[in-house]
XYZ file of C-alpha atoms in Angstrom:
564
model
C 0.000 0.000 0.000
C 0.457 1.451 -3.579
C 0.031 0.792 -0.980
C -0.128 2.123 -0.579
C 1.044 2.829 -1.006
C 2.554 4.796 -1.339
C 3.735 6.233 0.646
C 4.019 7.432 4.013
C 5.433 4.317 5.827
C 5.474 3.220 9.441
C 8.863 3.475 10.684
C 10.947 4.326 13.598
C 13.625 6.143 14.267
C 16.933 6.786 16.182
C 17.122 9.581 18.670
C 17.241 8.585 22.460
C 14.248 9.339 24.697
C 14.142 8.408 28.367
C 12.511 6.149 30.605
C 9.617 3.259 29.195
C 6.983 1.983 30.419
C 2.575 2.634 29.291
C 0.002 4.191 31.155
C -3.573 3.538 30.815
C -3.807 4.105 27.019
C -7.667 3.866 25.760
C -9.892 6.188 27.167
C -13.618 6.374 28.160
C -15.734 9.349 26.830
C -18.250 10.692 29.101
C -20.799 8.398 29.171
C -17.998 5.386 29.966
C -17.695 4.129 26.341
C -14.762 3.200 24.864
C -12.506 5.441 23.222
C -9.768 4.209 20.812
C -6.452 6.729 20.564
C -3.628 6.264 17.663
C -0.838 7.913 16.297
C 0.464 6.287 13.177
C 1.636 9.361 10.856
C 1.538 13.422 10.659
C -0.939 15.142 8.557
C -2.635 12.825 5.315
C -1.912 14.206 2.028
C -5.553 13.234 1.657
C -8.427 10.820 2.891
C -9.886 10.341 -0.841
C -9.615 6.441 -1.712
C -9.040 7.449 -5.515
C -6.038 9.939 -4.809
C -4.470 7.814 -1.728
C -0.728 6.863 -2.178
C 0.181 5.956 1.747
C -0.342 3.635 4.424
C -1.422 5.933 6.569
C -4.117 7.454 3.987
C -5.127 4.315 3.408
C -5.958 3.198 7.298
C -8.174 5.956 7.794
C -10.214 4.870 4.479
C -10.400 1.233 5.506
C -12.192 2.817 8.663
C -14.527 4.611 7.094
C -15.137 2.892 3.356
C -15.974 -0.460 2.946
C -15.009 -2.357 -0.996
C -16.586 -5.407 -2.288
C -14.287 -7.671 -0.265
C -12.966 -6.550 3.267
C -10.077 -7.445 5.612
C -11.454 -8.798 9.074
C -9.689 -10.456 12.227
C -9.099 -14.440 12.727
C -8.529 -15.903 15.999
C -4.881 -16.169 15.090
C -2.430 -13.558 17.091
C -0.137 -11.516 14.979
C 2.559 -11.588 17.475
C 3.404 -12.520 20.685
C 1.183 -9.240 22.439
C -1.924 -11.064 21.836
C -3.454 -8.214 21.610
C -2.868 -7.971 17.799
C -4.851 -10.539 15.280
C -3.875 -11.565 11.436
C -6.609 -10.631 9.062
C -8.429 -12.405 6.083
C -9.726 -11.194 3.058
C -13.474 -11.604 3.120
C -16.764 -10.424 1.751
C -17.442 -6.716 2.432
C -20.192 -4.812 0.624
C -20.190 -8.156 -1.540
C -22.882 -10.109 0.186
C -21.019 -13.106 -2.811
C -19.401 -12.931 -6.071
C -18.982 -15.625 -8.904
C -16.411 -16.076 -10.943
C -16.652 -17.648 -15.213
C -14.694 -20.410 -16.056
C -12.055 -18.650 -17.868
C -11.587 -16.658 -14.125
C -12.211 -13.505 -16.864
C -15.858 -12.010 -15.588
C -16.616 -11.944 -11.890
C -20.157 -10.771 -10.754
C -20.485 -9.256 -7.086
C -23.978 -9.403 -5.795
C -24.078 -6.440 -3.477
C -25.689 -6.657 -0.081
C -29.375 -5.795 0.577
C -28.603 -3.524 3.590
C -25.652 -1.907 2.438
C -26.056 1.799 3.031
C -24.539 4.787 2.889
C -24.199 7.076 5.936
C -26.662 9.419 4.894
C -29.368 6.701 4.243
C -29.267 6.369 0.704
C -28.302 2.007 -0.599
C -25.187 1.264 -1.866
C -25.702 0.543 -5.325
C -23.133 -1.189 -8.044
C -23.041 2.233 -10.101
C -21.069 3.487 -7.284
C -17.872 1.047 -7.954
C -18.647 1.686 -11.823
C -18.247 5.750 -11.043
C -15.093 5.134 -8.988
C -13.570 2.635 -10.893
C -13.830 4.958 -13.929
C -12.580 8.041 -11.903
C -9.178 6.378 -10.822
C -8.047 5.178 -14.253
C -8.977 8.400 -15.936
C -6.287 10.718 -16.805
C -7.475 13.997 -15.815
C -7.847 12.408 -11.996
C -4.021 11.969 -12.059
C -4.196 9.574 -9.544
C -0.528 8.210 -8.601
C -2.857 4.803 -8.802
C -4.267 5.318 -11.916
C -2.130 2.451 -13.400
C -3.265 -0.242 -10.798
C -5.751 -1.844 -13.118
C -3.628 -2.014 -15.861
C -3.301 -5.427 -17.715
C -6.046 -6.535 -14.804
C -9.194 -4.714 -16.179
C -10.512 -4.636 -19.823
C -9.386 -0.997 -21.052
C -7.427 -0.052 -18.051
C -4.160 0.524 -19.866
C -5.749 2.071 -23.052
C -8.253 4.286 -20.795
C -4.649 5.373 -19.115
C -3.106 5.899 -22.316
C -5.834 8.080 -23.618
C -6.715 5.785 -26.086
C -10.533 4.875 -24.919
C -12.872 6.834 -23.132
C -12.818 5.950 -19.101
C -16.493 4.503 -20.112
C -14.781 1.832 -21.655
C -13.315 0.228 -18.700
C -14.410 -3.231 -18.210
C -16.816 -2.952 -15.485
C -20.542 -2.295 -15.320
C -23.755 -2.095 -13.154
C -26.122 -4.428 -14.646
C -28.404 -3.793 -11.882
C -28.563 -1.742 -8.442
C -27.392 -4.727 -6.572
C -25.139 -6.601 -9.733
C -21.905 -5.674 -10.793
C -19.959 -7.192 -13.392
C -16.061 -6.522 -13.806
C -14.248 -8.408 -17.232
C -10.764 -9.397 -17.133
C -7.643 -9.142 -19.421
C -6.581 -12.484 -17.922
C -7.204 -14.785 -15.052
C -5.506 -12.562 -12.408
C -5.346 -15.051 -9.314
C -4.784 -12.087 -7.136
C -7.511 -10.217 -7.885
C -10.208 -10.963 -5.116
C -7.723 -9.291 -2.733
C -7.228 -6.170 -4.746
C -10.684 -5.942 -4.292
C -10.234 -5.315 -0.584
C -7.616 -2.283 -1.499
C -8.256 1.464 -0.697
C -7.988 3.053 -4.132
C -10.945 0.724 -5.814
C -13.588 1.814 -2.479
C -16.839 2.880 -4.099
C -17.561 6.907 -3.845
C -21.119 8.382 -4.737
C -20.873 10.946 -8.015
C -23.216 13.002 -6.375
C -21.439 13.448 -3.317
C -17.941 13.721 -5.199
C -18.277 15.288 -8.322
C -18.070 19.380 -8.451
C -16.929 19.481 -4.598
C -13.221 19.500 -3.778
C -14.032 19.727 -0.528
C -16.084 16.668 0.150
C -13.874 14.777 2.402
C -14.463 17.607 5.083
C -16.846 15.941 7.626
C -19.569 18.364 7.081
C -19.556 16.903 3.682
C -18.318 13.705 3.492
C -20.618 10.543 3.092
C -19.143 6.710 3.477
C -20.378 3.562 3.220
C -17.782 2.009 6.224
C -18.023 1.237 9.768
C -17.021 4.968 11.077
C -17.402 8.091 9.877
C -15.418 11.141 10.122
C -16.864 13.753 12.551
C -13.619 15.948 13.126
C -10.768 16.941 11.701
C -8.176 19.489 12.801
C -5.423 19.376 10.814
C -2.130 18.690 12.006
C -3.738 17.437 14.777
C -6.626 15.175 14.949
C -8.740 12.825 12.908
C -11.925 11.764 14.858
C -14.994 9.080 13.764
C -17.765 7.639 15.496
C -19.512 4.960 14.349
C -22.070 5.266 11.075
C -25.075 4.364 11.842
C -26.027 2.873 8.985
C -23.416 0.515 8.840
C -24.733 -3.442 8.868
C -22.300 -4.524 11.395
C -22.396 -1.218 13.722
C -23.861 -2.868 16.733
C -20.919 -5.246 16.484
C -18.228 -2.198 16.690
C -15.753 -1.515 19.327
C -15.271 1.856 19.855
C -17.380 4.674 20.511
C -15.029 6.994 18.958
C -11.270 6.703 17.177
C -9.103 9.459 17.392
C -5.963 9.411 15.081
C -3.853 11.669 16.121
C -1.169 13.570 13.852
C 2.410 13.972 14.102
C 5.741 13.233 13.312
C 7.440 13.778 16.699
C 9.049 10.827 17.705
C 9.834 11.806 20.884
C 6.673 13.742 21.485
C 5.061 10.636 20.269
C 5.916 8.236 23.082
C 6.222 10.677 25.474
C 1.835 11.031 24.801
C 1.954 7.002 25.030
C 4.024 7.010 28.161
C 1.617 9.076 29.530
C -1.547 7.618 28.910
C -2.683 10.234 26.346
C -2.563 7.876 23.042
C -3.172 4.232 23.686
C -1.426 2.963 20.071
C 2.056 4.696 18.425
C 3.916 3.073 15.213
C 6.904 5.923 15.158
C 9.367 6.707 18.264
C 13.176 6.665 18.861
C 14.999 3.729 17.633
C 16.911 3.192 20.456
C 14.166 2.988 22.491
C 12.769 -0.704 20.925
C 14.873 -2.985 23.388
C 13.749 -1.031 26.388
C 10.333 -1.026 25.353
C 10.100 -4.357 24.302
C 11.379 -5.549 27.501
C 8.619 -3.527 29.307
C 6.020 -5.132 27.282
C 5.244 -2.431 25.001
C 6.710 -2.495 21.808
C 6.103 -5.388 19.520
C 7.087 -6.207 15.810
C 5.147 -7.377 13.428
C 5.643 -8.936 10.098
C 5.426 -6.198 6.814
C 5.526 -6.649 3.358
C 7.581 -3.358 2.494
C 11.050 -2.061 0.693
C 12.964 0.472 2.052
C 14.872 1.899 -1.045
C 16.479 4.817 -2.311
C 15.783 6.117 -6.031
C 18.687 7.115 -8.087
C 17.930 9.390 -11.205
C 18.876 7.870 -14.398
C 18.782 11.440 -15.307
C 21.461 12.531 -13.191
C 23.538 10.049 -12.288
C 23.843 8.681 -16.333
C 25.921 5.866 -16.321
C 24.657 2.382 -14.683
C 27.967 1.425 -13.193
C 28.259 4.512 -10.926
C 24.745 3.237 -9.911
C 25.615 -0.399 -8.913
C 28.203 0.801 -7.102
C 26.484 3.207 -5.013
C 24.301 -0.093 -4.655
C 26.826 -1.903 -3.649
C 28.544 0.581 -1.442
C 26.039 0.372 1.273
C 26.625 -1.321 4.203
C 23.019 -2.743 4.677
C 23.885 -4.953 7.720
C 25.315 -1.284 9.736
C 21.979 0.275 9.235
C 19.343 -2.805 10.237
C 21.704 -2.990 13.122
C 22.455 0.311 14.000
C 20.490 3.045 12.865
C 16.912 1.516 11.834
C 17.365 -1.043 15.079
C 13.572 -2.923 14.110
C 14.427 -6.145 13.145
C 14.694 -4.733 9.533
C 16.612 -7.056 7.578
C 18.988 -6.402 4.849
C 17.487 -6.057 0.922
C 18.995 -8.260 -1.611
C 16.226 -6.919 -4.352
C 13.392 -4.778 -5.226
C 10.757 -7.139 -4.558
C 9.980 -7.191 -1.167
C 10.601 -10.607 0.675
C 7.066 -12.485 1.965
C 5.955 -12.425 -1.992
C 5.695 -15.255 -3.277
C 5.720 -16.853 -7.142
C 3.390 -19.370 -7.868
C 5.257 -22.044 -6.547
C 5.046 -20.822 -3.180
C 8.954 -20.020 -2.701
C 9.663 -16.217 -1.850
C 10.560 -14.575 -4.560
C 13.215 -12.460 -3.500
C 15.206 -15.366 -3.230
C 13.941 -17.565 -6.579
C 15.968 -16.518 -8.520
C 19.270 -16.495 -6.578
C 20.766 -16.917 -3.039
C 22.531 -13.666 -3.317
C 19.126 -11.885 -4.114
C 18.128 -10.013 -7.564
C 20.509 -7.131 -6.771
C 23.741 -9.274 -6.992
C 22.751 -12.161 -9.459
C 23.736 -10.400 -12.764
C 26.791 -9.046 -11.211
C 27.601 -12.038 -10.267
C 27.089 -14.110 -13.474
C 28.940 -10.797 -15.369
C 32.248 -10.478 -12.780
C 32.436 -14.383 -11.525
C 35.938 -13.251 -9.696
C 34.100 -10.958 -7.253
C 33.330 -11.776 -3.986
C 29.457 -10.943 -3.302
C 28.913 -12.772 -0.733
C 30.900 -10.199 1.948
C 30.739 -6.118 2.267
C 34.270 -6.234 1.607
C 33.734 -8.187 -1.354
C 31.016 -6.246 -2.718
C 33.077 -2.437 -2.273
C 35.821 -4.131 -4.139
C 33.397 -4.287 -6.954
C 31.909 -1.464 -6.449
C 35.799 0.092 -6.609
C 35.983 -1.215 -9.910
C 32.786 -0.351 -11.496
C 33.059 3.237 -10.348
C 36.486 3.649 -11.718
C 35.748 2.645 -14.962
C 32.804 4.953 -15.085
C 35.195 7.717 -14.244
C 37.850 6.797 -16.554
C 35.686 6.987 -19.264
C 34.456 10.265 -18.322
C 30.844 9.257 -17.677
C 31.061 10.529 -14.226
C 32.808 13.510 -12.513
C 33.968 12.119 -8.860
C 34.131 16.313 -7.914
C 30.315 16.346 -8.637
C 28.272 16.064 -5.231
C 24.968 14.202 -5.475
C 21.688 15.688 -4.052
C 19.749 13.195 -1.706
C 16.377 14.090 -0.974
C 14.345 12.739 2.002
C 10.971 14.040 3.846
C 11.329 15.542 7.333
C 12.195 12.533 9.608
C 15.007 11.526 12.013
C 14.853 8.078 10.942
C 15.036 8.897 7.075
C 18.098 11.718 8.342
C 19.883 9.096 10.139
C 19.913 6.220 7.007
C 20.912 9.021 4.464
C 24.059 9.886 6.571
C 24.707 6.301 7.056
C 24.982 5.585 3.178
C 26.426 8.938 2.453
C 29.496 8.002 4.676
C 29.672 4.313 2.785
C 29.499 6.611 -0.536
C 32.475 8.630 0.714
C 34.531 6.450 2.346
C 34.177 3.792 -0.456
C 33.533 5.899 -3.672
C 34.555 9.445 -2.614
C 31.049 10.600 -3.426
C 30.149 13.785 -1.626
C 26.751 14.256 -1.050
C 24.030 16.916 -0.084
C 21.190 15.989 2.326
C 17.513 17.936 1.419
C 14.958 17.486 4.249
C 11.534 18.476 2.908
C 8.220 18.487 4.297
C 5.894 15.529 2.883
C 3.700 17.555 0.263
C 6.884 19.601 -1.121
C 9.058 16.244 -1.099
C 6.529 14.545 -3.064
C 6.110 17.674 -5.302
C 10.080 17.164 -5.801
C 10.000 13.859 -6.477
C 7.726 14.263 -9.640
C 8.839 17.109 -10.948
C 12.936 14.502 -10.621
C 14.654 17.243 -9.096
C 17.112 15.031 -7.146
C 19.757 13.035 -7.431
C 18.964 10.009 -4.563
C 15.778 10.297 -3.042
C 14.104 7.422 -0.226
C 10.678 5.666 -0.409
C 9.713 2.897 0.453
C 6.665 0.677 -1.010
C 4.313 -1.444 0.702
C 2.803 -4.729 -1.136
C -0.955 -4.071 -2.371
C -1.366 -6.994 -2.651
C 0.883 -10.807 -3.010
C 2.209 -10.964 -6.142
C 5.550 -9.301 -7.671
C 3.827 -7.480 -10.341
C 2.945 -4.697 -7.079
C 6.789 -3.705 -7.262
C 7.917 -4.227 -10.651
C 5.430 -1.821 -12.300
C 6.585 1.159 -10.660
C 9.519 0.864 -12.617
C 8.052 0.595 -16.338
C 8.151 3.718 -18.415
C 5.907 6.293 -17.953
C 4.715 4.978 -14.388
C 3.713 7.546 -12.053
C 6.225 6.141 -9.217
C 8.980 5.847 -11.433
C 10.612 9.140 -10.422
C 14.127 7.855 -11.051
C 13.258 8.011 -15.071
C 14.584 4.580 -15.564
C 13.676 3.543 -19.324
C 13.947 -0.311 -20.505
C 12.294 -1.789 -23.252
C 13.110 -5.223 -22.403
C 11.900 -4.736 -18.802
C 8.935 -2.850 -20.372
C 8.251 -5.601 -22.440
C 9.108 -8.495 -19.592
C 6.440 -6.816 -17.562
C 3.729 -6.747 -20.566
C 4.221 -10.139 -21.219
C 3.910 -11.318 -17.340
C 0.657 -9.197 -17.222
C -1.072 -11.351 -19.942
C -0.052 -14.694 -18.682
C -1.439 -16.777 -16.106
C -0.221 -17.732 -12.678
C 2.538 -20.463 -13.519
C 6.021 -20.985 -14.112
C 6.104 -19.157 -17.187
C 4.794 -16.030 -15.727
C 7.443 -16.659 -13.139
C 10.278 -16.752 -15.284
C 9.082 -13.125 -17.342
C 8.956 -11.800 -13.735
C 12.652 -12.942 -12.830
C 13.683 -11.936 -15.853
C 12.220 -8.355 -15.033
C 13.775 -8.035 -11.900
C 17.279 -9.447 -13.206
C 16.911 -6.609 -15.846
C 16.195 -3.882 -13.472
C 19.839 -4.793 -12.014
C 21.973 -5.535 -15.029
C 23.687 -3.531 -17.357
C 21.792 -0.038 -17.655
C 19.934 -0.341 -14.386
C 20.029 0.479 -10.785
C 17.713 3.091 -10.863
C 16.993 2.064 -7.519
C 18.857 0.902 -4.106
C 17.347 -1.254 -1.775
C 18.079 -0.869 1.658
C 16.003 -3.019 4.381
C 13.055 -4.904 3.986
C 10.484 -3.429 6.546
C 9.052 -4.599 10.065
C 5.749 -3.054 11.364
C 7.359 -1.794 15.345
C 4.356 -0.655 17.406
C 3.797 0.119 21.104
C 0.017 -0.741 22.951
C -0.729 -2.287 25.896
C -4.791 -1.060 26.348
C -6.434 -2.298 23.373
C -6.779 -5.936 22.362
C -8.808 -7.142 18.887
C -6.869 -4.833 16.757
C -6.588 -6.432 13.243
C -3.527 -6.205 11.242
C -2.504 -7.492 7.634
C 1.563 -7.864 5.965
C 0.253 -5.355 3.961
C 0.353 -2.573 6.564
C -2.660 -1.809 7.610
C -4.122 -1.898 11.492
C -7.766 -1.859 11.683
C -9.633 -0.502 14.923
C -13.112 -1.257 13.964
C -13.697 -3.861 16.760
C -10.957 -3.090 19.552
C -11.630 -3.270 22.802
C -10.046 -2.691 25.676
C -7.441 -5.424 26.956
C -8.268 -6.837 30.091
């Protein structure tokens, strides 16, 4: 989550705070009932499921929109707090759905009492009007891709070659929708559960760029918004129109906004917010051992992007790949049980064969295995080993004139101690391996993003959250022309790898187009990007139990109580 998303990601960082330890947490609002408190990120870009690109964005939607499938608790724990459950994807608004025997057309019957919060039924026209809004152009949505090569007309619709009417999905009743496939996409059902495909009402959308203020907005979810003061708050309370409200938790959620670490535990310590995802770094083993922080599994690449566009040549980009010392920063800076990234692809996807496929293709990863295969005397398998290389490649680069070791690199990164403290770690492995000089740029979120389209950087961090189990969620983002491909890396063999893998069917033929992809995006003319550490989800609570939590990301509050 383009994931989200996307992408505001859950992290923590690496200035010391003192003492540990939780007070009560939850709350009670006047009349005793239950109030749920959370800080997981600063402000939201936005709360609009078409335009979400972040985690965070894309929490608050799950709480208050509902898709045709939905993610809800089992009875298995997601770690050893107990307080924490794994999640399924199940029917949502979707009272069932059937699928043709090609696995091209599924039909969603929609629920009899699904209703929007101001009364009115939730009708299939609603995923037809949203559905065509996110692939359309003029939205520039940074998802408008994600039903390309999935839906009918998605690609061509993006491509302004059809009209967004075009796109393969229809209402052929109130209660019947009908969505046509390029190909039997075995992945599909779950990307049905995903924030940017949530149903939105035309009337309530259309001609009112204000509509997700709460005196405006209307859902079809399980809370609705009923405050928000920005920079500081997001509060719901449940919708009363919702099928399953009588079965909710809380009374009220309030999401609370900022991006002070220490200010952030220091409102945990003291009772004020009940549930944090963001403090100092060096704080985990402490509050571990007090029984407040916990880590939880998360399908996510840290990585940096390095623009094709300034930094030309390929070689100086391996070896600014190489040149990181990946096991220093999982142990030292990021300190969350991160571990080291070997590949783009984030490791917990799988191919079809069940094997994770950050490792299918090689032992050494995806980042190493054409270097490997192309300079059979290095030594890849140490840090040593791998700056040697990097040595090598960089000198040749230089030699040739491709690269001017007197130029310093710009690295970009949004406002963060966490992000800070990883871009000084691999500027110093850059200068003391390479002689790079560097310039650090802290931004705010909105101008950072704004900076990261318009490519004016020479390294800049992200990270990217699965949307959903299958490799395809990474190795988009790097075809040309994609919205997330800020580092303006161009392949037409990768471009072409990724077209075919879209039109095949789960097997080991799809599997191969996709290694082949990856492989590409780290051989000869690549490294446009630099994996770091593939994420952890590190969270402190010790007052609410029944949260529900998926790989993906995403925490959901719907049905929390408190813990006993």
């Amino acid at each position: 989550m383009k994931k989200i998303i996307a992408l505001i990601l859950a992290l923590v960082t690496v200035f010391a705070f003192t003492a540990c330890g939780g007070g009560s947490g939850s709350s009670d609002s006047g009349d005793g009932d239950f109030v749920a408190t959370a800080c997981i990120a600063s402000e939201p870009e936005t709360i609009d499921p078409g335009l979400i690109s972040s985690v965070d964005g894309s929490t608050y939607a799950n709480h208050m929109f509902e898709n045709l499938m939905k993610y809800v608790p089992t009875d298995e724990a997601a770690d050893e707090s107990g307080n924490v459950m794994t999640t399924k994807v199940d029917l949502g608004q979707a009272e069932s759905y059937e699928v043709s025997e090609d696995g091209l057309v599924y039909t969603f019957k929609i629920r009899s009492d699904a209703k929007w919060s101001d009364g009115e039924p939730v009708k299939a026209q609603d995923w037809v009007y949203s559905w065509q809004r996110l692939v359309n152009p003029d939205t520039a949505s940074d998802y408008g891709y994600f039903l390309d090569g999935i839906v009918v007309n998605a690609a061509e619709i993006q491509a302004g070659e059809v009209e967004p009417s075009e796109l393969g999905i229809k209402a052929v009743d109130d209660s019947t929708l009908e969505i046509t496939l390029c190909q039997d996409t075995p992945y599909f059902i779950e990307m049905c559960a995903f924030a940017s495909l949530m149903p939105l009402r035309e009337d309530v959308v259309e001609g009112n760029e204000n509509w997700t203020d709460p005196e405006n907005i209307v859902v079809n979810g399980p809370y609705i918004l009923s405050e928000w003061t920005h920079d500081s708050v997001i509060k719901m309370v449940p919708n009363e129109q919702y099928y399953d409200v009588a079965n909710l938790g809380p009374a009220e959620i309030d999401w609370y906004l900022s991006a002070d670490e220490t200010a952030i535990l220091s409102a945990y310590q003291s009772g004020e917010w009940a549930f944090i995802e963001s403090f100092p770094a060096d704080m985990i083993a402490t509050l571990q051992e007090s029984g407040d922080c916990f880590i939880d599994p998360y399908v996510g690449t840290y990585f940096l992007y390095l623009n094709c566009d300034k930094i030309k040549d390929w070689r100086v980009r391996a070896a600014m790949c190489l040149a990181v010392d990946r096991d220093n920063i999982v142990t030292n800076v990021a300190q969350g049980g991160q571990t080291p990234a070997t590949g783009f692809v984030a490791s917990g996807i799988l191919d079809s064969t069940g094997a994770d496929f950050a490792f299918g293709s090689s032992e050494l990863g995806a980042m190493y295995k054409w270097l490997s295969d192309n300079y059979p005397d290095a030594d890849l398998t140490t840090y040593e080993g791998k700056c040697d290389l990097a040595k090598k490649l960089f000198q040749e680069a230089v030699d040739e004139g491709a690269f001017d070791p007197k130029d310093t690199i710009v690295y970009n990164f949004n406002t963060d101690e966490a992000h800070k403290a990883i871009a000084e770690a691999c500027g110093q492995d850059w200068k003391n391996v390479l002689g790079i000089d560097i310039t650090l740029a802290n931004q705010e979120w909105n101008t950072y993003t704004d900076g990261l389209g318009e490519h004016n950087f020479g390294v800049a961090r992200l990270g990217w959250i699965a949307d959903y189990n299958d490799p395809i969620t990474y190795l988009e983002l790097m075809v040309t022309g994609n919205s997330y491909n800020y580092g303006l890396y161009s392949d037409t063999d990768f471009d072409a790898a990724i077209k075919d893998a879209k039109t095949m069917d789960a097997g080991a033929d799809r599997d191969k187009a996709l290694y082949k992809a990856e492989e590409l995006l780290f051989g000869e003319g690549g490294f446009p990007v630099c994996p770091i550490y593939y994420y952890t989800n590190v969270y402190c609570n010790k007052t609410m139990k029944n949260i529900g939590y998926t790989s993906m990301g995403y925490y959901f509050f719907q049905y929390a109580q408190p813990a006993e």
